[in-house]
Amino acid sequence: ILTIHNINHNVGLETELLLIKDNNFKSVNVHGLNNVNDFNKMVLKSEINQYVHYENTMGKIYLGGELANRLNVLLGDKIIIADLNQFNFFTGLPKMKKVVVHGIYKTNLLDYDMTHIYMHTSALKKITNNNKFSIFIDEYLSNEILDILINKFPLIKYEKWDEKYLTFISAMKLEKLTYSIIGYLIIFISSFTLMSMMSLSVMQKVPQIGILKVIGVKKIQIISIFIIQAIITSLLSSSIAIIFSLFFIHLNNSLNLISKIFNNSIPFNFMLVVNNDYLYFVMITTIFIMVASGIYPSIKASKLDPVKSITFNK
């Protein structure tokens, strides 16, 4: 039915197993796929082991870079997968199978590389007794196709990714909202600082404004001086801040500085990114605030009597 309607899909099996390497181990979500090679080429795009030879009976797995670092695993290494739901009656040990690391992928999705591995369905079936197959699709099904599937397969269960991980997505949205509020607070506080600095700059130049009025400079020209000063100051300060931020982000993504500074006391294992729209917003906001904060005091100062302006006490 999916093929007839030209819907990309991949038949597979999902279960939770234990990954063991020497004295290190990690509980992982294992995805068995019938077309794991095509999935790797289109989605994972992992670094593939092309040189190490191994037994044909040994399963090949694809695991994330974060998980490979934690278990100290390299391409071509052999690793053990264990099913804790199946135990040997005589030894009391769980059912285990040795597999080889065929690919290491990196998604830059928080915690995903640490908890998900992929392998062929046939290899996974040799480890687990879980026979609940799944069909993975990369688009939502229409109500028409869903009705056809449900009528033909009454026991089928249809799950959407965003509904299955609703708690995770809600937490990400809340975190994004919190960071946005903190960011706007920083901009708000910085705006008051800029306004105070610009107003103070105008007040310090009241005697010079009086001298300019004495020699015949018009009010609009005096106001223009402070507007130009505000624009140049805001452009210069914003440019320096943006360049410094971009440099720090590049440095952190290359050297993982934040984790090293805090000595891994905070779980900061994701890439820093900057949206260009936010950069434009910050720069335009800075220019607007600087100009607005310079116009009012410069107008007030330009209206002062020249003699009082020259003798103005700072």
PDB file of C-alpha atoms in Angstrom:
ATOM      1  CA  ILE A   1       0.000   0.000   0.000  1.00  0.00           C
ATOM      2  CA  LEU A   2       2.812   2.434   0.880  1.00  0.00           C
ATOM      3  CA  THR A   3       4.693   1.573  -2.302  1.00  0.00           C
ATOM      4  CA  ILE A   4       1.600   2.150  -4.444  1.00  0.00           C
ATOM      5  CA  HIS A   5       1.209   5.630  -2.924  1.00  0.00           C
ATOM      6  CA  ASN A   6       4.954   6.406  -3.404  1.00  0.00           C
ATOM      7  CA  ILE A   7       5.643   6.799   0.318  1.00  0.00           C
ATOM      8  CA  ASN A   8       9.249   6.161   1.351  1.00  0.00           C
ATOM      9  CA  HIS A   9       9.390   3.566   4.106  1.00  0.00           C
ATOM     10  CA  ASN A  10      11.767   1.176   5.821  1.00  0.00           C
ATOM     11  CA  VAL A  11      10.734  -2.046   7.545  1.00  0.00           C
ATOM     12  CA  GLY A  12      12.530  -2.780  10.783  1.00  0.00           C
ATOM     13  CA  LEU A  13      12.595  -3.729  14.428  1.00  0.00           C
ATOM     14  CA  GLU A  14      13.146  -1.674  17.588  1.00  0.00           C
ATOM     15  CA  THR A  15      14.289  -2.787  21.022  1.00  0.00           C
ATOM     16  CA  GLU A  16      16.454  -1.772  23.983  1.00  0.00           C
ATOM     17  CA  LEU A  17      19.759  -3.602  24.515  1.00  0.00           C
ATOM     18  CA  LEU A  18      22.991  -3.258  26.461  1.00  0.00           C
ATOM     19  CA  LEU A  19      26.166  -2.269  24.639  1.00  0.00           C
ATOM     20  CA  ILE A  20      29.368  -3.566  26.309  1.00  0.00           C
ATOM     21  CA  LYS A  21      33.004  -2.709  25.576  1.00  0.00           C
ATOM     22  CA  ASP A  22      35.574  -3.965  28.117  1.00  0.00           C
ATOM     23  CA  ASN A  23      34.436  -2.494  31.465  1.00  0.00           C
ATOM     24  CA  ASN A  24      32.211   0.154  29.883  1.00  0.00           C
ATOM     25  CA  PHE A  25      28.541  -0.380  29.081  1.00  0.00           C
ATOM     26  CA  LYS A  26      25.525   1.672  27.996  1.00  0.00           C
ATOM     27  CA  SER A  27      21.827   0.952  27.573  1.00  0.00           C
ATOM     28  CA  VAL A  28      20.855   1.933  24.019  1.00  0.00           C
ATOM     29  CA  ASN A  29      17.872   1.983  21.700  1.00  0.00           C
ATOM     30  CA  VAL A  30      18.620  -0.380  18.822  1.00  0.00           C
ATOM     31  CA  HIS A  31      16.948   0.134  15.439  1.00  0.00           C
ATOM     32  CA  GLY A  32      17.045  -2.792  13.051  1.00  0.00           C
ATOM     33  CA  LEU A  33      16.373  -1.809   9.430  1.00  0.00           C
ATOM     34  CA  ASN A  34      15.971  -3.927   6.314  1.00  0.00           C
ATOM     35  CA  ASN A  35      17.669  -1.240   4.222  1.00  0.00           C
ATOM     36  CA  VAL A  36      20.187   0.026   6.741  1.00  0.00           C
ATOM     37  CA  ASN A  37      22.761   0.844   4.027  1.00  0.00           C
ATOM     38  CA  ASP A  38      20.337   3.122   2.184  1.00  0.00           C
ATOM     39  CA  PHE A  39      19.283   4.721   5.482  1.00  0.00           C
ATOM     40  CA  ASN A  40      22.923   5.413   6.305  1.00  0.00           C
ATOM     41  CA  LYS A  41      23.581   7.020   2.909  1.00  0.00           C
ATOM     42  CA  MET A  42      20.490   9.230   3.047  1.00  0.00           C
ATOM     43  CA  VAL A  43      20.204  10.066   6.756  1.00  0.00           C
ATOM     44  CA  LEU A  44      23.133   9.091   8.985  1.00  0.00           C
ATOM     45  CA  LYS A  45      25.917   9.749   6.447  1.00  0.00           C
ATOM     46  CA  SER A  46      28.327   8.154   8.891  1.00  0.00           C
ATOM     47  CA  GLU A  47      32.031   7.567   8.553  1.00  0.00           C
ATOM     48  CA  ILE A  48      32.228   4.009   7.237  1.00  0.00           C
ATOM     49  CA  ASN A  49      34.756   1.261   7.948  1.00  0.00           C
ATOM     50  CA  GLN A  50      36.038   0.305   4.499  1.00  0.00           C
ATOM     51  CA  TYR A  51      39.266  -1.453   5.387  1.00  0.00           C
ATOM     52  CA  VAL A  52      38.843  -3.831   8.319  1.00  0.00           C
ATOM     53  CA  HIS A  53      37.751  -7.373   7.403  1.00  0.00           C
ATOM     54  CA  TYR A  54      35.599  -9.424   9.750  1.00  0.00           C
ATOM     55  CA  GLU A  55      33.527 -12.587   9.775  1.00  0.00           C
ATOM     56  CA  ASN A  56      30.463 -12.606   7.536  1.00  0.00           C
ATOM     57  CA  THR A  57      28.340 -13.921  10.406  1.00  0.00           C
ATOM     58  CA  MET A  58      29.205 -10.928  12.578  1.00  0.00           C
ATOM     59  CA  GLY A  59      26.610  -8.147  12.618  1.00  0.00           C
ATOM     60  CA  LYS A  60      27.535  -4.602  11.645  1.00  0.00           C
ATOM     61  CA  ILE A  61      26.366  -1.658  13.761  1.00  0.00           C
ATOM     62  CA  TYR A  62      26.271   2.105  13.267  1.00  0.00           C
ATOM     63  CA  LEU A  63      26.637   4.151  16.448  1.00  0.00           C
ATOM     64  CA  GLY A  64      26.881   7.841  17.320  1.00  0.00           C
ATOM     65  CA  GLY A  65      30.125   9.695  17.849  1.00  0.00           C
ATOM     66  CA  GLU A  66      29.291  10.616  21.462  1.00  0.00           C
ATOM     67  CA  LEU A  67      28.641   6.962  22.304  1.00  0.00           C
ATOM     68  CA  ALA A  68      31.829   5.866  20.531  1.00  0.00           C
ATOM     69  CA  ASN A  69      33.846   8.356  22.599  1.00  0.00           C
ATOM     70  CA  ARG A  70      32.252   7.207  25.859  1.00  0.00           C
ATOM     71  CA  LEU A  71      32.928   3.527  25.163  1.00  0.00           C
ATOM     72  CA  ASN A  72      36.338   4.282  23.597  1.00  0.00           C
ATOM     73  CA  VAL A  73      35.310   2.577  20.358  1.00  0.00           C
ATOM     74  CA  LEU A  74      36.848   3.025  16.898  1.00  0.00           C
ATOM     75  CA  LEU A  75      35.802   1.888  13.437  1.00  0.00           C
ATOM     76  CA  GLY A  76      36.373  -1.846  13.057  1.00  0.00           C
ATOM     77  CA  ASP A  77      36.321  -2.559  16.806  1.00  0.00           C
ATOM     78  CA  LYS A  78      34.359  -5.533  18.053  1.00  0.00           C
ATOM     79  CA  ILE A  79      31.743  -4.882  20.704  1.00  0.00           C
ATOM     80  CA  ILE A  80      29.171  -6.960  22.596  1.00  0.00           C
ATOM     81  CA  ILE A  81      25.397  -6.474  22.509  1.00  0.00           C
ATOM     82  CA  ALA A  82      23.355  -8.117  25.287  1.00  0.00           C
ATOM     83  CA  ASP A  83      19.611  -8.660  25.702  1.00  0.00           C
ATOM     84  CA  LEU A  84      18.739  -8.383  29.401  1.00  0.00           C
ATOM     85  CA  ASN A  85      15.343  -9.986  28.771  1.00  0.00           C
ATOM     86  CA  GLN A  86      16.934 -13.300  27.820  1.00  0.00           C
ATOM     87  CA  PHE A  87      19.186 -15.276  30.186  1.00  0.00           C
ATOM     88  CA  ASN A  88      21.073 -18.528  29.846  1.00  0.00           C
ATOM     89  CA  PHE A  89      19.504 -21.031  32.273  1.00  0.00           C
ATOM     90  CA  PHE A  90      22.853 -22.604  33.247  1.00  0.00           C
ATOM     91  CA  THR A  91      25.198 -19.603  33.375  1.00  0.00           C
ATOM     92  CA  GLY A  92      22.697 -16.916  34.419  1.00  0.00           C
ATOM     93  CA  LEU A  93      24.221 -14.580  31.823  1.00  0.00           C
ATOM     94  CA  PRO A  94      22.118 -12.589  29.346  1.00  0.00           C
ATOM     95  CA  LYS A  95      22.073 -13.537  25.690  1.00  0.00           C
ATOM     96  CA  MET A  96      25.035 -11.822  24.017  1.00  0.00           C
ATOM     97  CA  LYS A  97      26.388 -11.393  20.520  1.00  0.00           C
ATOM     98  CA  LYS A  98      29.611  -9.891  19.257  1.00  0.00           C
ATOM     99  CA  VAL A  99      29.225  -7.256  16.526  1.00  0.00           C
ATOM    100  CA  VAL A 100      31.605  -4.948  14.681  1.00  0.00           C
ATOM    101  CA  VAL A 101      31.476  -1.127  14.503  1.00  0.00           C
ATOM    102  CA  HIS A 102      30.939  -0.509  10.794  1.00  0.00           C
ATOM    103  CA  GLY A 103      29.975   3.167  10.952  1.00  0.00           C
ATOM    104  CA  ILE A 104      30.112   6.156  13.303  1.00  0.00           C
ATOM    105  CA  TYR A 105      27.610   8.967  12.673  1.00  0.00           C
ATOM    106  CA  LYS A 106      27.107  12.450  14.122  1.00  0.00           C
ATOM    107  CA  THR A 107      23.723  14.189  14.087  1.00  0.00           C
ATOM    108  CA  ASN A 108      24.399  17.200  16.377  1.00  0.00           C
ATOM    109  CA  LEU A 109      21.034  16.392  17.972  1.00  0.00           C
ATOM    110  CA  LEU A 110      21.249  16.608  21.752  1.00  0.00           C
ATOM    111  CA  ASP A 111      21.745  13.161  23.349  1.00  0.00           C
ATOM    112  CA  TYR A 112      20.684  11.263  20.186  1.00  0.00           C
ATOM    113  CA  ASP A 113      24.202  10.140  19.263  1.00  0.00           C
ATOM    114  CA  MET A 114      24.574   8.741  22.784  1.00  0.00           C
ATOM    115  CA  THR A 115      21.512   6.487  22.917  1.00  0.00           C
ATOM    116  CA  HIS A 116      20.665   5.227  19.408  1.00  0.00           C
ATOM    117  CA  ILE A 117      22.413   2.606  17.274  1.00  0.00           C
ATOM    118  CA  TYR A 118      21.435   1.018  13.955  1.00  0.00           C
ATOM    119  CA  MET A 119      21.982  -2.403  12.407  1.00  0.00           C
ATOM    120  CA  HIS A 120      20.388  -4.782   9.920  1.00  0.00           C
ATOM    121  CA  THR A 121      17.137  -6.426  10.989  1.00  0.00           C
ATOM    122  CA  SER A 122      18.437  -9.943  10.333  1.00  0.00           C
ATOM    123  CA  ALA A 123      21.399  -9.389  12.687  1.00  0.00           C
ATOM    124  CA  LEU A 124      19.162  -7.899  15.377  1.00  0.00           C
ATOM    125  CA  LYS A 125      16.753 -10.868  15.223  1.00  0.00           C
ATOM    126  CA  LYS A 126      19.634 -13.155  16.218  1.00  0.00           C
ATOM    127  CA  ILE A 127      20.006 -11.248  19.484  1.00  0.00           C
ATOM    128  CA  THR A 128      16.483 -10.444  20.630  1.00  0.00           C
ATOM    129  CA  ASN A 129      13.214 -12.364  20.722  1.00  0.00           C
ATOM    130  CA  ASN A 130      11.242  -9.182  20.074  1.00  0.00           C
ATOM    131  CA  ASN A 131       9.124  -9.888  16.985  1.00  0.00           C
ATOM    132  CA  LYS A 132       7.172  -6.629  16.979  1.00  0.00           C
ATOM    133  CA  PHE A 133       8.090  -5.183  13.595  1.00  0.00           C
ATOM    134  CA  SER A 134       7.801  -1.519  12.712  1.00  0.00           C
ATOM    135  CA  ILE A 135       7.535   0.403   9.475  1.00  0.00           C
ATOM    136  CA  PHE A 136       9.377   3.727   9.486  1.00  0.00           C
ATOM    137  CA  ILE A 137       8.161   6.507   7.188  1.00  0.00           C
ATOM    138  CA  ASP A 138       9.448  10.037   6.692  1.00  0.00           C
ATOM    139  CA  GLU A 139       6.094  11.811   6.253  1.00  0.00           C
ATOM    140  CA  TYR A 140       2.688  11.920   7.911  1.00  0.00           C
ATOM    141  CA  LEU A 141       0.060   9.648   6.380  1.00  0.00           C
ATOM    142  CA  SER A 142      -3.173  11.109   5.037  1.00  0.00           C
ATOM    143  CA  ASN A 143      -6.486  10.077   6.559  1.00  0.00           C
ATOM    144  CA  GLU A 144      -7.327   8.234   3.354  1.00  0.00           C
ATOM    145  CA  ILE A 145      -4.253   5.988   3.529  1.00  0.00           C
ATOM    146  CA  LEU A 146      -4.709   5.513   7.278  1.00  0.00           C
ATOM    147  CA  ASP A 147      -8.276   4.283   6.748  1.00  0.00           C
ATOM    148  CA  ILE A 148      -7.053   1.794   4.133  1.00  0.00           C
ATOM    149  CA  LEU A 149      -4.333   0.463   6.462  1.00  0.00           C
ATOM    150  CA  ILE A 150      -6.601   0.209   9.512  1.00  0.00           C
ATOM    151  CA  ASN A 151      -9.305  -1.605   7.554  1.00  0.00           C
ATOM    152  CA  LYS A 152      -6.805  -4.080   6.149  1.00  0.00           C
ATOM    153  CA  PHE A 153      -4.707  -4.417   9.339  1.00  0.00           C
ATOM    154  CA  PRO A 154      -6.954  -3.788  12.379  1.00  0.00           C
ATOM    155  CA  LEU A 155      -4.105  -4.376  14.881  1.00  0.00           C
ATOM    156  CA  ILE A 156      -1.775  -1.807  13.332  1.00  0.00           C
ATOM    157  CA  LYS A 157      -0.654   1.097  15.539  1.00  0.00           C
ATOM    158  CA  TYR A 158       0.229   4.479  14.042  1.00  0.00           C
ATOM    159  CA  GLU A 159       2.546   6.742  16.058  1.00  0.00           C
ATOM    160  CA  LYS A 160       3.902  10.176  15.221  1.00  0.00           C
ATOM    161  CA  TRP A 161       7.399  11.085  16.341  1.00  0.00           C
ATOM    162  CA  ASP A 162       6.398  14.424  17.901  1.00  0.00           C
ATOM    163  CA  GLU A 163       3.570  12.744  19.852  1.00  0.00           C
ATOM    164  CA  LYS A 164       5.789   9.897  21.047  1.00  0.00           C
ATOM    165  CA  TYR A 165       8.404  12.348  22.363  1.00  0.00           C
ATOM    166  CA  LEU A 166       5.970  15.051  23.462  1.00  0.00           C
ATOM    167  CA  THR A 167       7.680  15.532  26.853  1.00  0.00           C
ATOM    168  CA  PHE A 168      11.086  15.933  25.218  1.00  0.00           C
ATOM    169  CA  ILE A 169       9.791  18.466  22.675  1.00  0.00           C
ATOM    170  CA  SER A 170       7.920  20.414  25.405  1.00  0.00           C
ATOM    171  CA  ALA A 171      11.121  20.574  27.467  1.00  0.00           C
ATOM    172  CA  MET A 172      13.036  21.905  24.444  1.00  0.00           C
ATOM    173  CA  LYS A 173      10.376  24.583  23.841  1.00  0.00           C
ATOM    174  CA  LEU A 174      10.442  25.622  27.510  1.00  0.00           C
ATOM    175  CA  GLU A 175      14.234  25.784  27.440  1.00  0.00           C
ATOM    176  CA  LYS A 176      14.129  27.902  24.273  1.00  0.00           C
ATOM    177  CA  LEU A 177      11.574  30.250  25.867  1.00  0.00           C
ATOM    178  CA  THR A 178      13.712  30.591  29.016  1.00  0.00           C
ATOM    179  CA  TYR A 179      16.852  31.402  27.027  1.00  0.00           C
ATOM    180  CA  SER A 180      14.872  33.910  24.924  1.00  0.00           C
ATOM    181  CA  ILE A 181      13.615  35.690  28.051  1.00  0.00           C
ATOM    182  CA  ILE A 182      17.158  35.835  29.449  1.00  0.00           C
ATOM    183  CA  GLY A 183      18.395  37.187  26.117  1.00  0.00           C
ATOM    184  CA  TYR A 184      15.756  39.929  26.020  1.00  0.00           C
ATOM    185  CA  LEU A 185      16.569  40.856  29.629  1.00  0.00           C
ATOM    186  CA  ILE A 186      20.228  41.240  28.674  1.00  0.00           C
ATOM    187  CA  ILE A 187      19.260  43.460  25.721  1.00  0.00           C
ATOM    188  CA  PHE A 188      16.906  45.470  27.971  1.00  0.00           C
ATOM    189  CA  ILE A 189      19.601  46.087  30.603  1.00  0.00           C
ATOM    190  CA  SER A 190      22.177  46.903  27.925  1.00  0.00           C
ATOM    191  CA  SER A 191      19.734  49.375  26.374  1.00  0.00           C
ATOM    192  CA  PHE A 192      19.469  51.328  29.630  1.00  0.00           C
ATOM    193  CA  THR A 193      23.254  51.361  29.885  1.00  0.00           C
ATOM    194  CA  LEU A 194      23.543  52.703  26.333  1.00  0.00           C
ATOM    195  CA  MET A 195      20.892  55.361  27.013  1.00  0.00           C
ATOM    196  CA  SER A 196      22.695  56.488  30.160  1.00  0.00           C
ATOM    197  CA  MET A 197      26.046  56.652  28.356  1.00  0.00           C
ATOM    198  CA  MET A 198      24.598  58.625  25.434  1.00  0.00           C
ATOM    199  CA  SER A 199      22.735  61.062  27.695  1.00  0.00           C
ATOM    200  CA  LEU A 200      25.871  61.565  29.793  1.00  0.00           C
ATOM    201  CA  SER A 201      27.884  62.172  26.616  1.00  0.00           C
ATOM    202  CA  VAL A 202      25.458  64.916  25.554  1.00  0.00           C
ATOM    203  CA  MET A 203      25.457  66.536  29.023  1.00  0.00           C
ATOM    204  CA  GLN A 204      29.262  66.621  29.072  1.00  0.00           C
ATOM    205  CA  LYS A 205      29.281  68.507  25.765  1.00  0.00           C
ATOM    206  CA  VAL A 206      26.810  71.256  26.747  1.00  0.00           C
ATOM    207  CA  PRO A 207      29.586  73.943  26.896  1.00  0.00           C
ATOM    208  CA  GLN A 208      30.756  72.915  23.398  1.00  0.00           C
ATOM    209  CA  ILE A 209      27.141  73.122  22.206  1.00  0.00           C
ATOM    210  CA  GLY A 210      26.993  76.702  23.573  1.00  0.00           C
ATOM    211  CA  ILE A 211      30.171  77.618  21.650  1.00  0.00           C
ATOM    212  CA  LEU A 212      28.711  76.120  18.442  1.00  0.00           C
ATOM    213  CA  LYS A 213      25.526  78.197  18.901  1.00  0.00           C
ATOM    214  CA  VAL A 214      27.600  81.352  19.431  1.00  0.00           C
ATOM    215  CA  ILE A 215      29.437  80.862  16.123  1.00  0.00           C
ATOM    216  CA  GLY A 216      26.126  80.380  14.292  1.00  0.00           C
ATOM    217  CA  VAL A 217      25.630  76.608  14.064  1.00  0.00           C
ATOM    218  CA  LYS A 218      21.933  75.737  13.698  1.00  0.00           C
ATOM    219  CA  LYS A 219      19.979  73.519  16.117  1.00  0.00           C
ATOM    220  CA  ILE A 220      19.362  70.821  13.492  1.00  0.00           C
ATOM    221  CA  GLN A 221      23.100  70.663  12.784  1.00  0.00           C
ATOM    222  CA  ILE A 222      23.864  70.240  16.489  1.00  0.00           C
ATOM    223  CA  ILE A 223      21.296  67.466  16.775  1.00  0.00           C
ATOM    224  CA  SER A 224      22.734  65.822  13.628  1.00  0.00           C
ATOM    225  CA  ILE A 225      26.179  65.701  15.249  1.00  0.00           C
ATOM    226  CA  PHE A 226      24.880  63.567  18.116  1.00  0.00           C
ATOM    227  CA  ILE A 227      22.766  61.384  15.821  1.00  0.00           C
ATOM    228  CA  ILE A 228      25.835  60.608  13.683  1.00  0.00           C
ATOM    229  CA  GLN A 229      27.840  59.938  16.846  1.00  0.00           C
ATOM    230  CA  ALA A 230      25.116  57.556  18.086  1.00  0.00           C
ATOM    231  CA  ILE A 231      24.989  55.691  14.750  1.00  0.00           C
ATOM    232  CA  ILE A 232      28.774  55.311  14.552  1.00  0.00           C
ATOM    233  CA  THR A 233      28.984  54.205  18.209  1.00  0.00           C
ATOM    234  CA  SER A 234      26.196  51.658  17.834  1.00  0.00           C
ATOM    235  CA  LEU A 235      27.574  50.242  14.572  1.00  0.00           C
ATOM    236  CA  LEU A 236      31.064  49.968  15.998  1.00  0.00           C
ATOM    237  CA  SER A 237      29.983  48.392  19.292  1.00  0.00           C
ATOM    238  CA  SER A 238      27.559  45.960  17.591  1.00  0.00           C
ATOM    239  CA  SER A 239      30.160  44.908  15.035  1.00  0.00           C
ATOM    240  CA  ILE A 240      32.765  44.235  17.725  1.00  0.00           C
ATOM    241  CA  ALA A 241      30.242  42.248  19.803  1.00  0.00           C
ATOM    242  CA  ILE A 242      29.058  40.158  16.820  1.00  0.00           C
ATOM    243  CA  ILE A 243      32.605  39.428  15.632  1.00  0.00           C
ATOM    244  CA  PHE A 244      33.617  38.386  19.158  1.00  0.00           C
ATOM    245  CA  SER A 245      30.510  36.175  19.500  1.00  0.00           C
ATOM    246  CA  LEU A 246      31.079  34.457  16.142  1.00  0.00           C
ATOM    247  CA  PHE A 247      34.750  33.920  16.976  1.00  0.00           C
ATOM    248  CA  PHE A 248      33.895  32.393  20.373  1.00  0.00           C
ATOM    249  CA  ILE A 249      31.227  30.128  18.828  1.00  0.00           C
ATOM    250  CA  HIS A 250      33.692  28.888  16.196  1.00  0.00           C
ATOM    251  CA  LEU A 251      36.321  28.361  18.878  1.00  0.00           C
ATOM    252  CA  ASN A 252      33.919  26.457  21.150  1.00  0.00           C
ATOM    253  CA  ASN A 253      32.639  24.232  18.341  1.00  0.00           C
ATOM    254  CA  SER A 254      36.238  23.400  17.393  1.00  0.00           C
ATOM    255  CA  LEU A 255      37.741  22.951  20.872  1.00  0.00           C
ATOM    256  CA  ASN A 256      34.661  22.375  23.096  1.00  0.00           C
ATOM    257  CA  LEU A 257      35.763  25.219  25.394  1.00  0.00           C
ATOM    258  CA  ILE A 258      32.641  25.411  27.578  1.00  0.00           C
ATOM    259  CA  SER A 259      32.927  21.774  28.674  1.00  0.00           C
ATOM    260  CA  LYS A 260      36.638  22.261  29.414  1.00  0.00           C
ATOM    261  CA  ILE A 261      36.062  25.496  31.349  1.00  0.00           C
ATOM    262  CA  PHE A 262      33.378  23.918  33.558  1.00  0.00           C
ATOM    263  CA  ASN A 263      35.233  20.587  33.720  1.00  0.00           C
ATOM    264  CA  ASN A 264      32.199  18.652  32.404  1.00  0.00           C
ATOM    265  CA  SER A 265      30.144  19.774  35.415  1.00  0.00           C
ATOM    266  CA  ILE A 266      27.372  20.824  33.024  1.00  0.00           C
ATOM    267  CA  PRO A 267      26.090  18.630  30.161  1.00  0.00           C
ATOM    268  CA  PHE A 268      27.052  20.904  27.254  1.00  0.00           C
ATOM    269  CA  ASN A 269      27.550  18.527  24.331  1.00  0.00           C
ATOM    270  CA  PHE A 270      25.753  20.399  21.535  1.00  0.00           C
ATOM    271  CA  MET A 271      26.847  22.872  18.884  1.00  0.00           C
ATOM    272  CA  LEU A 272      26.404  26.630  19.336  1.00  0.00           C
ATOM    273  CA  VAL A 273      24.626  28.268  16.404  1.00  0.00           C
ATOM    274  CA  VAL A 274      23.668  31.859  15.560  1.00  0.00           C
ATOM    275  CA  ASN A 275      20.668  32.894  13.489  1.00  0.00           C
ATOM    276  CA  ASN A 276      21.460  35.826  11.171  1.00  0.00           C
ATOM    277  CA  ASP A 277      17.998  37.291  11.815  1.00  0.00           C
ATOM    278  CA  TYR A 278      18.895  37.694  15.511  1.00  0.00           C
ATOM    279  CA  LEU A 279      22.144  39.455  14.596  1.00  0.00           C
ATOM    280  CA  TYR A 280      20.243  41.950  12.442  1.00  0.00           C
ATOM    281  CA  PHE A 281      17.683  42.421  15.218  1.00  0.00           C
ATOM    282  CA  VAL A 282      20.370  43.192  17.812  1.00  0.00           C
ATOM    283  CA  MET A 283      22.164  45.645  15.504  1.00  0.00           C
ATOM    284  CA  ILE A 284      18.978  47.495  14.480  1.00  0.00           C
ATOM    285  CA  THR A 285      17.794  47.628  18.104  1.00  0.00           C
ATOM    286  CA  THR A 286      21.140  49.048  19.233  1.00  0.00           C
ATOM    287  CA  ILE A 287      21.095  51.752  16.549  1.00  0.00           C
ATOM    288  CA  PHE A 288      17.500  52.694  17.376  1.00  0.00           C
ATOM    289  CA  ILE A 289      18.178  52.949  21.122  1.00  0.00           C
ATOM    290  CA  MET A 290      21.376  54.945  20.671  1.00  0.00           C
ATOM    291  CA  VAL A 291      19.744  57.413  18.268  1.00  0.00           C
ATOM    292  CA  ALA A 292      16.614  57.738  20.420  1.00  0.00           C
ATOM    293  CA  SER A 293      18.656  58.269  23.584  1.00  0.00           C
ATOM    294  CA  GLY A 294      20.776  60.935  21.886  1.00  0.00           C
ATOM    295  CA  ILE A 295      18.001  62.942  20.253  1.00  0.00           C
ATOM    296  CA  TYR A 296      16.095  64.079  23.352  1.00  0.00           C
ATOM    297  CA  PRO A 297      19.046  65.400  25.445  1.00  0.00           C
ATOM    298  CA  SER A 298      20.627  67.019  22.371  1.00  0.00           C
ATOM    299  CA  ILE A 299      17.363  68.854  21.604  1.00  0.00           C
ATOM    300  CA  LYS A 300      17.157  70.039  25.226  1.00  0.00           C
ATOM    301  CA  ALA A 301      20.795  71.130  25.166  1.00  0.00           C
ATOM    302  CA  SER A 302      20.412  72.944  21.830  1.00  0.00           C
ATOM    303  CA  LYS A 303      17.575  75.048  23.307  1.00  0.00           C
ATOM    304  CA  LEU A 304      19.722  76.351  26.179  1.00  0.00           C
ATOM    305  CA  ASP A 305      20.909  79.927  26.224  1.00  0.00           C
ATOM    306  CA  PRO A 306      24.460  80.090  24.693  1.00  0.00           C
ATOM    307  CA  VAL A 307      25.884  81.963  27.706  1.00  0.00           C
ATOM    308  CA  LYS A 308      24.332  79.475  30.175  1.00  0.00           C
ATOM    309  CA  SER A 309      25.525  76.586  28.001  1.00  0.00           C
ATOM    310  CA  ILE A 310      29.136  77.774  28.020  1.00  0.00           C
ATOM    311  CA  THR A 311      29.093  78.210  31.807  1.00  0.00           C
ATOM    312  CA  PHE A 312      27.156  74.936  32.347  1.00  0.00           C
ATOM    313  CA  ASN A 313      28.507  73.011  35.347  1.00  0.00           C
ATOM    314  CA  LYS A 314      28.996  69.331  34.499  1.00  0.00           C
TER     315      LYS A 314
END
